[in-house]
PDB file of C-alpha atoms in Angstrom:
ATOM      1  CA  PHE A   1      16.816  -5.189   7.526  1.00 40.00           C
ATOM      2  CA  GLY A   2      14.074  -3.409   9.153  1.00 49.00           C
ATOM      3  CA  LEU A   3      12.510  -1.026  11.783  1.00 54.00           C
ATOM      4  CA  PHE A   4      12.158  -2.284  14.869  1.00 55.00           C
ATOM      5  CA  ASN A   5      10.355  -1.300  18.132  1.00 57.00           C
ATOM      6  CA  LEU A   6      13.687  -0.559  20.548  1.00 58.00           C
ATOM      7  CA  THR A   7      11.531  -1.435  23.956  1.00 62.00           C
ATOM      8  CA  LEU A   8       9.825  -4.721  22.485  1.00 64.00           C
ATOM      9  CA  GLY A   9      11.705  -5.876  19.920  1.00 62.00           C
ATOM     10  CA  LEU A  10       8.964  -5.909  17.426  1.00 64.00           C
ATOM     11  CA  PRO A  11       9.279  -4.857  14.039  1.00 66.00           C
ATOM     12  CA  LEU A  12       7.771  -1.484  13.528  1.00 76.00           C
ATOM     13  CA  HIS A  13       4.333  -0.818  10.638  1.00 81.00           C
ATOM     14  CA  TYR A  14       3.849   2.471   8.904  1.00 86.00           C
ATOM     15  CA  ILE A  15       0.981   2.480   6.224  1.00 88.00           C
ATOM     16  CA  VAL A  16       0.516   4.734   3.795  1.00 90.00           C
ATOM     17  CA  ALA A  17      -2.356   5.350   1.520  1.00 89.00           C
ATOM     18  CA  ALA A  18      -3.539   8.468  -0.606  1.00 86.00           C
ATOM     19  CA  ILE A  19      -7.297   7.495   0.067  1.00 84.00           C
ATOM     20  CA  ALA A  20      -8.891   5.421   2.481  1.00 86.00           C
ATOM     21  CA  SER A  21     -12.066   4.534   3.902  1.00 86.00           C
ATOM     22  CA  ARG A  22     -13.088   5.346   7.502  1.00 89.00           C
ATOM     23  CA  GLN A  23     -13.742   1.406   8.445  1.00 88.00           C
ATOM     24  CA  GLY A  24     -10.902   0.496   6.317  1.00 87.00           C
ATOM     25  CA  VAL A  25      -8.461   2.722   8.770  1.00 91.00           C
ATOM     26  CA  GLU A  26     -10.252   1.038  11.951  1.00 92.00           C
ATOM     27  CA  THR A  27      -9.970  -2.393  10.529  1.00 91.00           C
ATOM     28  CA  ILE A  28      -6.157  -1.665  10.411  1.00 90.00           C
ATOM     29  CA  GLN A  29      -5.954  -0.365  13.444  1.00 91.00           C
ATOM     30  CA  ASN A  30      -7.836  -3.198  15.121  1.00 92.00           C
ATOM     31  CA  ALA A  31      -5.316  -5.414  13.286  1.00 88.00           C
ATOM     32  CA  TYR A  32      -1.901  -3.255  14.425  1.00 85.00           C
ATOM     33  CA  PRO A  33      -2.749  -1.032  17.201  1.00 87.00           C
ATOM     34  CA  ASP A  34       0.745   0.734  16.963  1.00 82.00           C
ATOM     35  CA  ALA A  35       0.648   1.013  13.398  1.00 86.00           C
ATOM     36  CA  LYS A  36       1.535   4.347  12.217  1.00 88.00           C
ATOM     37  CA  ILE A  37      -1.059   5.534   9.465  1.00 91.00           C
ATOM     38  CA  TRP A  38      -0.680   8.539   7.071  1.00 92.00           C
ATOM     39  CA  ILE A  39      -3.352   9.277   4.326  1.00 92.00           C
ATOM     40  CA  GLY A  40      -4.539  11.564   1.693  1.00 91.00           C
ATOM     41  CA  ALA A  41      -7.988  12.029   1.973  1.00 86.00           C
ATOM     42  CA  LEU A  42     -10.050   9.892   4.182  1.00 87.00           C
ATOM     43  CA  ASP A  43     -14.334   8.899   3.189  1.00 86.00           C
ATOM     44  CA  GLU A  44     -16.112   8.659   5.025  1.00 83.00           C
ATOM     45  CA  SER A  45     -18.162   4.893   3.742  1.00 81.00           C
ATOM     46  CA  LEU A  46     -17.637   2.192   1.274  1.00 82.00           C
ATOM     47  CA  THR A  47     -20.920   1.037  -1.158  1.00 81.00           C
ATOM     48  CA  SER A  48     -21.815  -2.507  -0.768  1.00 84.00           C
ATOM     49  CA  LYS A  49     -19.578  -3.565  -3.270  1.00 78.00           C
ATOM     50  CA  GLY A  50     -16.870  -2.142  -0.852  1.00 78.00           C
ATOM     51  CA  TYR A  51     -15.830   0.687  -3.004  1.00 77.00           C
ATOM     52  CA  ILE A  52     -14.515   4.062  -1.475  1.00 77.00           C
ATOM     53  CA  THR A  53     -17.297   6.538  -1.836  1.00 74.00           C
ATOM     54  CA  PRO A  54     -17.420   9.367  -2.713  1.00 71.00           C
ATOM     55  CA  GLY A  55     -13.857   8.400  -3.423  1.00 64.00           C
ATOM     56  CA  LEU A  56     -12.680   6.482  -6.485  1.00 65.00           C
ATOM     57  CA  GLY A  57     -15.202   3.541  -7.309  1.00 59.00           C
ATOM     58  CA  ASP A  58     -13.798   1.511  -9.717  1.00 65.00           C
ATOM     59  CA  ALA A  59     -11.106   3.214 -11.059  1.00 68.00           C
ATOM     60  CA  GLY A  60      -8.798   0.540 -10.789  1.00 67.00           C
ATOM     61  CA  ASP A  61     -11.376  -1.945 -12.463  1.00 70.00           C
ATOM     62  CA  ARG A  62     -11.766   0.199 -14.864  1.00 71.00           C
ATOM     63  CA  LEU A  63      -7.497   0.354 -14.908  1.00 74.00           C
ATOM     64  CA  PHE A  64      -6.745  -2.779 -15.446  1.00 77.00           C
ATOM     65  CA  GLY A  65      -9.236  -4.282 -17.719  1.00 76.00           C
ATOM     66  CA  THR A  66     -10.532  -6.845 -15.005  1.00 70.00           C
ATOM     67  CA  LYS A  67     -14.797  -4.741 -15.255  1.00 64.00           C
TER      68      LYS A  67
END
């Protein structure tokens, strides 16, 4: 069971994130132009490694021991 666009019968996309980069949001908007997006904090850029800046940096890598 899912939520559907009643006009076209297409699934609706809902995206919720605590933090995101402007580039990431633009990528999602291009891929899913009708998506509903909720972001807790929007940071302006990514580093050369693709980390949100000033954001969380490599917090996920450190948390899960992959770095």
